[in-house]
């Protein structure tokens, strides 16, 4: 991929919109379909990243691990009952020989059953996108959370 | 009646063995304030940092003991010092950075500076300008250093105490927990990173949780669903002589697989939690690579008052509880491996870290459980938690996981330090 055409920018924007919306709609299985089989999904605090420390908050280095995480959420884990609302900033798109580097700021609000909302997390997405059969897919997603002090717990993906 | 005595007299522990804990102890702001004085600043050793985090002279980290900000740093001569992170002039936060390297700590407010042992070494305009202004002639810098804490180090693990009367660290830990520290830190370590979690509940609900092996196989369904651990696994709880520290442990081996399989669903009744038969697509995360001379696969040493050393398989960490108020605390976890880990072992630890922490597949429920309790006990301060798994009476080591006796051990010591007499019901009956 070379130039960032308006068409390409629109496709990236649509992918980011889909990414956030599928989590917000609790369609995590469909969300995982946005990733390639050899994908990597990582949530890491800015604190660790800035110190060059490798520890994540959540790390799935394959689709299998990502699917396991979702399967566990559905069947095993107990966590705060909530809905998510992602608000994404504009994407920065940087093509290179291997694909696309895409980053965007996000805010993630969580709302409980009583309609009480809190700002749960802010940070930045760093995606590697590749084209597979005419579709843009996520090869890797690194979520760098500024909100490294996780409120209560971190169950559903960011 | 003093304010402290008045606060303490509000709640009664009806049973001498702490098998009833009044809800008010978790919600009262005055109790919380008293805990800072009598527990966190009392005759205890608080975990503050690892030597590996401040290897060079001048290295520092800012931490908290209870809710008091503390600087831990290494001085020029290599010695580790801990001081309250508060300028002796006007009480400002002195070191604003969480970590770094410095020759002196200089307050941004009026530029007073303190060396790495806490001595006041610099006061701008101490003599004023051209003989006008400045501090009085008899101002003695030696009397205006930082508040210093006692420091002791065991196997590279740094503990600090506000108390001059505290027992030596090894005596405070006792032989078992001294050995547990030495076990986990037998080799030079490498810090892999930090995790932080804010929980909106009382900190003692978390220390209770750490001392309640009974919840492990009931609340944390991941372990049950994927067959990692069950309440009928080989495990138990061991305490020090005072019952204040607790080692929750589980081991590989023990029961034959057939027996374990048959027993694995027993006891769960109709909870629907014993009969899960599901597997992971990628079970490599669950593999334990034996790395200790013993058979323990789980060893969590909860050290009074607010620290825990954690081995969950190959996931190694130290957790520190930092209190914010009666209604909020933070858990700061420092994950580590060993310097002789090869790249594959580091990767294994990083993947296995998915099991622990605020997003831990095994541990995320703890944050929710603490908040559920904290919300529900807002009223009825005289009503009680029931703590009877593993029996009543004397605090004893437990050879199984269906127990919350170590919780009572914590509370017995807590009450002793707080000056609470337990057993009001018995006293009233006599």
XYZ file of C-alpha atoms in Angstrom:
588
model
C 0.000 0.000 0.000
C 1.308 3.426 -0.791
C -0.824 6.530 -0.849
C -3.467 7.342 1.717
C -6.331 7.963 -0.665
C -9.650 9.282 0.625
C -11.059 5.853 -0.137
C -8.396 4.096 1.963
C -8.852 6.573 4.795
C -12.589 5.898 4.723
C -12.004 2.131 4.857
C -9.695 2.527 7.857
C -12.202 4.803 9.574
C -14.968 2.284 8.964
C -12.843 -0.505 10.429
C -12.165 1.554 13.570
C -15.859 2.380 13.853
C -16.724 -1.297 13.549
C -14.061 -2.211 16.116
C -15.485 0.095 18.777
C -19.135 -0.563 17.981
C -18.863 -4.364 18.097
C -17.423 -4.169 21.621
C -20.089 -1.644 22.630
C -22.795 -3.963 21.268
C -21.257 -6.875 23.180
C -20.603 -8.731 19.923
C -17.148 -9.838 21.004
C -17.111 -12.946 18.805
C -17.754 -10.778 15.739
C -15.160 -8.289 17.012
C -12.552 -11.073 17.097
C -13.315 -11.764 13.423
C -11.668 -8.435 12.596
C -8.322 -10.006 13.512
C -6.097 -12.271 11.397
C -5.407 -15.845 12.626
C -1.838 -14.914 13.529
C -2.914 -11.735 15.305
C -1.637 -10.131 18.457
C -3.851 -8.157 20.823
C -2.243 -6.401 23.732
C -3.322 -3.883 26.360
C -0.311 -2.287 28.028
C -0.037 0.667 30.390
C 1.773 3.774 29.276
C 3.727 3.458 32.537
C 5.250 0.145 31.448
C 5.706 1.086 27.817
C 7.536 4.295 28.686
C 9.912 2.418 30.981
C 10.552 -0.220 28.336
C 8.913 -2.866 30.528
C 7.208 -5.647 28.571
C 4.374 -6.570 30.967
C 0.858 -6.172 29.558
C -2.500 -6.024 31.253
C -3.906 -8.380 28.635
C -1.964 -10.277 26.002
C -3.308 -12.545 23.287
C -0.638 -13.469 20.769
C -2.901 -15.551 18.551
C -6.551 -15.706 17.479
C -6.855 -18.823 19.638
C -5.857 -16.866 22.725
C -8.221 -14.057 21.781
C -11.057 -16.548 21.320
C -10.167 -18.187 24.660
C -10.362 -14.797 26.384
C -13.836 -14.184 24.986
C -14.942 -17.743 25.720
C -13.782 -17.306 29.303
C -15.672 -14.015 29.633
C -18.820 -15.690 28.380
C -18.554 -18.851 30.446
C -16.279 -18.466 33.427
C -15.508 -14.940 34.573
C -17.581 -12.777 36.852
C -17.159 -9.047 36.386
C -18.960 -5.765 36.853
C -22.152 -5.728 34.792
C -21.768 -2.830 32.412
C -22.048 -1.528 28.892
C -19.197 0.096 27.020
C -19.149 3.225 24.900
C -16.073 3.844 22.758
C -15.401 7.315 21.421
C -12.573 7.334 18.899
C -10.500 10.218 17.648
C -9.423 10.642 14.051
C -7.082 8.007 12.655
C -3.505 8.555 11.666
C -2.722 6.278 8.728
C 0.839 5.450 7.704
C 1.283 2.998 4.833
C 4.466 0.995 4.414
C 5.612 -1.986 2.362
C 3.968 -4.515 4.687
C 0.614 -2.840 5.240
C -0.747 0.032 7.247
C 0.193 1.517 10.559
C -2.889 3.099 12.090
C -3.238 4.907 15.386
C -6.069 6.753 17.059
C -6.901 8.083 20.500
C -9.869 6.559 22.299
C -12.051 7.221 25.299
C -13.973 4.356 26.826
C -16.941 5.054 29.080
C -18.566 2.349 31.162
C -22.162 2.501 32.305
C -23.663 0.296 34.984
C -27.162 -1.147 35.132
C -28.451 1.925 36.931
C -27.353 4.218 34.138
C -24.373 5.589 36.015
C -21.470 6.347 33.679
C -17.792 6.658 34.454
C -14.800 7.365 32.279
C -13.132 3.976 32.373
C -10.100 4.384 30.176
C -8.332 6.719 27.789
C -5.357 5.979 25.612
C -4.288 5.256 22.099
C -4.670 2.387 19.648
C -1.732 1.276 17.556
C -2.884 -1.098 14.818
C -1.096 -2.980 12.075
C -3.588 -3.593 9.284
C -3.183 -5.830 6.275
C -5.415 -6.564 3.324
C -6.756 -10.119 3.073
C -9.047 -10.987 0.167
C -9.977 -7.367 -0.309
C -10.741 -6.810 3.384
C -8.714 -4.793 5.852
C -7.876 -6.937 8.863
C -6.077 -6.319 12.134
C -2.783 -8.124 12.354
C -1.857 -6.526 15.623
C -3.521 -4.155 18.025
C -1.595 -2.574 20.834
C -3.769 -0.558 23.182
C -1.631 1.821 25.225
C -3.740 2.872 28.184
C -3.025 6.154 29.897
C -5.447 4.989 32.571
C -3.017 2.427 33.920
C -4.740 2.413 37.308
C -7.546 0.109 36.192
C -10.864 1.009 37.784
C -12.260 -2.048 39.572
C -11.186 -4.584 36.940
C -10.584 -5.063 33.247
C -12.755 -7.761 31.689
C -14.102 -6.685 28.326
C -11.568 -5.613 25.684
C -10.733 -1.977 25.075
C -13.442 9.212 76.110
C -10.798 9.937 73.465
C -11.855 10.166 69.868
C -10.000 6.934 69.104
C -11.573 5.052 71.973
C -14.958 6.394 70.989
C -14.531 5.185 67.397
C -13.396 1.749 68.545
C -16.255 1.396 71.010
C -18.823 1.767 68.238
C -18.463 -1.806 67.076
C -18.301 -4.986 69.029
C -16.565 -8.192 68.046
C -19.044 -10.555 69.723
C -16.784 -13.595 69.378
C -13.293 -13.722 70.868
C -12.048 -15.761 67.879
C -13.068 -13.086 65.325
C -15.588 -15.405 63.703
C -17.851 -12.351 63.490
C -16.558 -9.122 61.936
C -18.745 -6.041 62.323
C -19.501 -4.348 59.002
C -18.751 -0.934 60.467
C -15.064 -1.810 60.645
C -14.973 -1.585 56.860
C -16.837 1.699 56.410
C -15.849 4.031 59.242
C -13.542 6.952 58.321
C -12.331 7.304 61.918
C -11.396 3.646 62.076
C -9.534 4.195 58.827
C -7.584 7.124 60.297
C -6.726 5.054 63.351
C -5.475 2.232 61.114
C -2.953 4.573 59.527
C -1.526 5.279 62.971
C -1.789 1.870 64.635
C -1.511 -0.571 61.721
C 0.487 0.956 58.851
C 2.618 3.125 61.169
C 2.449 0.567 63.938
C 4.917 -2.197 64.855
C 4.907 -3.767 61.395
C 7.187 -4.035 58.378
C 5.633 -2.742 55.164
C 6.869 -3.969 51.793
C 7.977 -0.875 49.859
C 10.129 -1.857 46.874
C 12.607 -4.304 45.415
C 16.323 -3.606 45.358
C 16.265 -4.450 41.647
C 14.130 -1.327 41.104
C 16.794 0.969 42.535
C 20.088 -0.734 41.642
C 22.325 2.349 41.366
C 23.188 5.111 43.853
C 20.686 7.943 43.429
C 17.931 5.651 42.111
C 14.595 6.275 43.780
C 10.975 5.191 43.656
C 8.000 6.896 45.239
C 5.577 4.513 46.939
C 3.008 4.681 49.685
C 2.633 3.068 53.081
C -1.061 3.069 53.818
C -1.788 6.511 52.376
C 1.518 8.169 53.329
C 3.780 8.956 50.363
C 7.280 7.542 50.861
C 10.541 7.871 48.924
C 12.714 4.767 48.742
C 16.186 5.496 47.421
C 19.741 4.273 47.349
C 22.370 6.604 48.782
C 25.908 7.177 47.535
C 27.287 4.472 49.807
C 24.772 1.954 48.431
C 22.545 1.911 51.516
C 18.773 1.999 51.008
C 16.787 4.684 52.805
C 13.067 5.345 53.129
C 11.673 8.766 54.050
C 8.262 10.358 54.074
C 7.899 12.199 50.762
C 7.026 15.526 52.333
C 9.144 18.637 52.454
C 10.066 19.568 56.031
C 9.392 23.224 55.221
C 5.760 23.587 54.247
C 4.657 20.011 53.763
C 4.676 19.829 49.980
C 5.189 16.606 48.073
C 8.959 16.663 47.731
C 9.771 14.210 44.941
C 7.133 14.606 42.238
C 8.434 11.871 39.935
C 7.472 8.259 40.527
C 10.967 7.031 39.792
C 14.300 8.292 38.593
C 17.839 9.056 39.641
C 18.938 12.124 41.563
C 21.680 13.478 43.817
C 19.248 15.352 46.055
C 15.485 15.664 46.358
C 14.558 19.296 45.784
C 11.165 20.718 46.593
C 9.727 22.711 43.682
C 7.923 25.108 46.032
C 10.838 26.901 47.791
C 13.760 24.789 46.562
C 14.677 23.208 49.864
C 16.795 20.174 49.112
C 17.444 16.943 50.995
C 20.148 14.378 50.421
C 19.522 10.675 49.884
C 19.566 10.016 53.616
C 16.894 12.665 54.279
C 19.159 15.424 55.641
C 18.306 19.010 54.789
C 21.267 20.209 52.714
C 20.017 23.290 50.892
C 17.876 26.313 51.799
C 17.932 29.159 49.245
C 18.236 32.610 50.814
C 18.691 31.140 54.284
C 20.552 34.363 55.217
C 18.228 36.584 53.210
C 19.420 39.188 50.735
C 22.083 41.690 51.869
C 21.368 40.872 55.482
C 17.624 41.344 55.152
C 15.047 38.551 55.381
C 15.916 34.869 55.553
C 15.695 32.412 58.405
C 16.509 33.261 62.042
C 20.163 32.993 63.140
C 19.486 29.947 65.286
C 17.752 27.936 62.556
C 19.339 24.477 62.704
C 19.160 22.467 59.484
C 19.901 19.310 61.421
C 16.469 19.614 63.067
C 14.598 19.867 59.763
C 15.333 16.663 57.897
C 12.762 14.350 56.373
C 10.899 11.896 58.565
C 12.957 8.720 58.241
C 11.728 5.165 58.397
C 13.544 2.069 59.533
C 14.598 -0.138 56.632
C 15.421 -3.832 56.478
C 16.130 -5.890 53.396
C 15.659 -9.618 52.917
C 16.838 -11.228 49.663
C 16.522 -7.908 47.859
C 13.006 -7.220 49.159
C 12.869 -3.868 50.947
C 10.659 -3.380 53.977
C 10.165 -0.164 55.939
C 8.680 0.680 59.296
C 7.594 3.845 61.064
C 7.970 2.091 64.398
C 11.119 2.183 66.485
C 9.821 -0.728 68.568
C 9.119 -3.108 65.692
C 10.712 -6.552 65.990
C 13.558 -7.374 63.592
C 12.205 -8.216 60.123
C 12.951 -11.938 60.337
C 11.170 -12.164 63.672
C 8.217 -10.223 62.309
C 8.001 -12.560 59.312
C 8.731 -15.723 61.278
C 10.624 -18.709 59.809
C 7.956 -19.723 57.263
C 7.581 -16.323 55.634
C 11.301 -15.595 55.792
C 11.708 -18.834 53.874
C 8.951 -17.851 51.412
C 10.688 -14.545 50.656
C 13.990 -16.358 50.201
C 12.326 -18.975 47.999
C 10.851 -16.441 45.578
C 13.969 -14.279 45.530
C 16.605 -17.008 45.513
C 18.066 -15.676 42.244
C 18.639 -12.150 40.872
C 15.375 -10.895 39.474
C 14.349 -8.758 36.539
C 11.285 -6.515 36.867
C 8.881 -7.177 33.972
C 6.439 -4.384 34.744
C 3.708 -3.001 36.924
C -0.046 -3.324 37.145
C -2.315 -1.027 39.095
C -5.898 -1.540 40.128
C -8.250 0.861 41.911
C -10.919 -0.873 43.914
C -13.782 1.042 45.438
C -14.039 -0.812 48.685
C -12.249 -1.099 52.007
C -8.710 -2.430 51.897
C -9.445 -5.073 54.530
C -11.972 -6.716 52.237
C -8.993 -7.423 50.020
C -6.773 -8.712 52.822
C -9.734 -10.890 53.851
C -9.983 -12.143 50.290
C -6.288 -13.044 50.295
C -6.847 -15.119 53.425
C -9.945 -16.917 52.212
C -8.882 -19.941 50.156
C -12.533 -21.000 50.211
C -13.500 -18.515 47.497
C -10.821 -19.639 45.062
C -12.738 -22.558 43.611
C -16.164 -20.903 43.893
C -15.794 -17.314 42.719
C -12.935 -17.785 40.275
C -14.678 -19.973 37.740
C -11.850 -19.894 35.208
C -9.886 -22.209 37.452
C -12.808 -24.574 37.734
C -13.953 -24.363 34.141
C -10.550 -25.112 32.738
C -9.556 -27.561 35.444
C -6.644 -25.563 36.865
C -7.658 -25.765 40.481
C -10.513 -26.974 42.554
C -11.308 -26.689 46.187
C -10.625 -30.378 46.552
C -7.091 -29.990 45.178
C -4.053 -30.569 47.370
C -3.508 -27.335 49.185
C -4.024 -25.403 52.333
C -3.079 -22.470 54.449
C -0.146 -21.936 56.776
C 0.368 -19.050 59.122
C 3.029 -17.581 61.365
C 2.829 -18.006 65.126
C 0.565 -14.952 65.479
C -1.649 -15.906 62.540
C -1.170 -12.504 60.897
C 0.565 -13.683 57.726
C -0.898 -16.392 55.555
C 0.512 -18.717 52.939
C -2.163 -20.064 50.615
C -0.672 -22.942 48.726
C -1.519 -25.654 46.250
C 0.693 -28.355 44.865
C 1.026 -30.606 41.896
C 0.886 -34.294 42.568
C -0.832 -35.639 45.608
C -4.036 -37.288 44.443
C -4.021 -39.781 41.591
C -5.597 -38.357 38.420
C -8.496 -40.838 38.527
C -9.249 -39.953 42.098
C -8.915 -36.247 41.386
C -11.254 -36.635 38.413
C -13.853 -38.443 40.443
C -13.550 -35.997 43.269
C -13.433 -32.949 41.084
C -17.170 -32.400 40.914
C -17.886 -33.504 44.463
C -18.988 -30.858 46.891
C -20.297 -28.361 44.388
C -23.890 -29.569 44.749
C -26.295 -27.687 42.514
C -24.143 -24.572 42.121
C -23.432 -25.632 38.541
C -19.785 -24.906 39.122
C -18.263 -28.335 39.412
C -19.222 -29.901 36.114
C -17.738 -27.644 33.468
C -16.070 -29.571 30.686
C -14.559 -27.014 28.419
C -11.070 -26.531 27.131
C -8.877 -23.754 25.886
C -7.918 -23.524 22.233
C -4.457 -22.540 23.367
C -3.742 -24.212 26.716
C -0.014 -23.398 26.624
C -0.662 -20.534 29.023
C -1.665 -23.025 31.703
C 1.514 -25.073 31.534
C 3.618 -24.838 34.661
C 7.339 -25.021 34.058
C 8.737 -26.315 37.303
C 11.267 -23.839 38.624
C 11.325 -24.319 42.376
C 12.791 -27.268 44.273
C 9.402 -27.957 45.888
C 6.092 -29.025 44.348
C 4.165 -25.808 44.978
C 2.354 -24.478 41.927
C 0.537 -21.779 43.876
C 2.087 -19.937 46.792
C 0.653 -16.628 47.876
C 2.204 -15.211 51.013
C -0.011 -12.462 52.387
C 2.111 -10.401 54.720
C 0.514 -8.292 57.407
C -0.633 -5.659 56.891
C -0.849 -5.012 53.157
C 1.536 -6.984 50.960
C 1.458 -10.268 49.115
C 4.152 -12.291 47.404
C 2.682 -14.247 44.591
C 3.618 -17.378 42.700
C 0.780 -18.436 40.440
C 2.499 -21.069 38.353
C 5.287 -19.111 36.695
C 3.661 -15.736 37.299
C 5.675 -14.045 39.998
C 4.779 -10.714 41.562
C 4.704 -8.645 44.714
C 1.456 -6.860 45.462
C 1.193 -3.805 47.660
C -2.062 -2.402 48.979
C -2.109 1.408 49.112
C -5.100 2.754 50.960
C -6.925 5.878 49.756
C -9.781 6.108 52.212
C -12.129 3.753 54.015
C -13.829 3.325 50.644
C -10.973 2.968 48.178
C -7.582 1.365 47.767
C -5.064 0.653 45.060
C -3.211 -2.569 44.412
C 0.179 -2.045 42.851
C 1.724 -5.245 41.538
C 5.348 -5.564 40.515
C 5.786 -8.546 38.208
C 9.188 -10.094 37.828
C 11.177 -12.967 36.405
C 14.775 -13.988 36.891
C 17.813 -12.551 35.212
C 18.741 -15.976 33.893
C 15.373 -16.439 32.144
C 15.891 -17.041 28.445
C 13.717 -15.249 25.878
C 11.273 -18.152 25.773
C 10.812 -18.146 29.541
C 10.232 -14.381 29.554
C 7.572 -14.840 26.876
C 6.006 -17.658 28.900
C 5.819 -15.441 31.987
C 4.344 -12.547 30.023
C 1.648 -14.782 28.512
C 0.937 -16.415 31.855
C 0.504 -12.967 33.396
C -2.942 -13.090 31.737
C -4.023 -15.135 34.727
C -3.285 -12.469 37.361
C -3.929 -8.798 38.009
C -6.916 -6.559 37.234
C -7.563 -8.320 33.903
C -6.506 -11.714 35.216
C -8.516 -14.635 33.924
C -8.205 -16.130 37.394
C -8.209 -12.994 39.512
C -10.440 -10.322 37.952
C -13.385 -11.353 40.113
C -11.693 -10.147 43.293
C -12.281 -6.498 42.380
C -15.954 -7.179 41.797
C -16.385 -9.248 44.985
C -14.811 -6.544 47.169
C -17.055 -3.855 45.690
C -20.183 -6.002 46.031
C -19.531 -6.424 49.738
C -18.530 -2.817 50.292
C -21.718 -1.503 48.693
C -24.007 -3.792 50.610
C -22.552 -3.121 54.076
C -23.099 0.636 53.925
C -25.673 0.337 56.742
C -26.199 -2.049 59.659
C -22.717 -1.397 61.003
C -23.333 -3.696 63.996
C -24.164 -6.700 61.862
C -21.411 -9.149 61.021
C -19.586 -11.206 58.469
C -19.677 -14.907 59.324
C -16.244 -16.523 59.318
C -16.588 -20.170 60.258
C -15.200 -22.243 57.387
C -12.468 -24.366 58.871
C -14.015 -24.098 62.325
C -14.140 -21.715 65.249
C -11.743 -21.152 68.103
C -7.945 -21.173 67.970
C -6.199 -20.180 64.750
C -4.586 -23.232 63.207
C -2.932 -24.125 59.908
C -5.356 -25.664 57.426
C -4.613 -28.756 55.348
C -7.360 -28.039 52.845
C -8.755 -25.120 50.877
C -12.292 -25.111 52.285
C -11.342 -22.667 54.983
C -11.230 -19.015 55.890
C -9.442 -19.440 59.218
C -6.526 -17.213 58.075
C -8.984 -14.305 57.883
C -9.545 -14.674 61.597
C -5.775 -14.758 62.109
C -5.479 -11.376 60.398
C -8.283 -9.897 62.482
C -6.927 -11.217 65.772
C -3.657 -9.410 65.144
C -5.407 -6.354 63.735
C -7.531 -6.058 66.895
C -4.448 -6.448 69.066
C -2.702 -3.548 67.328
C -5.828 -1.410 67.211
C -6.528 -1.975 70.900
C -9.824 -3.758 70.329
C -10.954 -6.314 72.813
C -12.766 -9.150 71.082
C -15.393 -11.356 72.629
C -17.845 -8.718 73.790
C -20.652 -11.288 73.827
C -18.764 -13.542 76.211
C -17.724 -10.616 78.357
C -21.320 -9.431 78.550
C -22.527 -12.925 79.433
C -20.129 -13.239 82.362
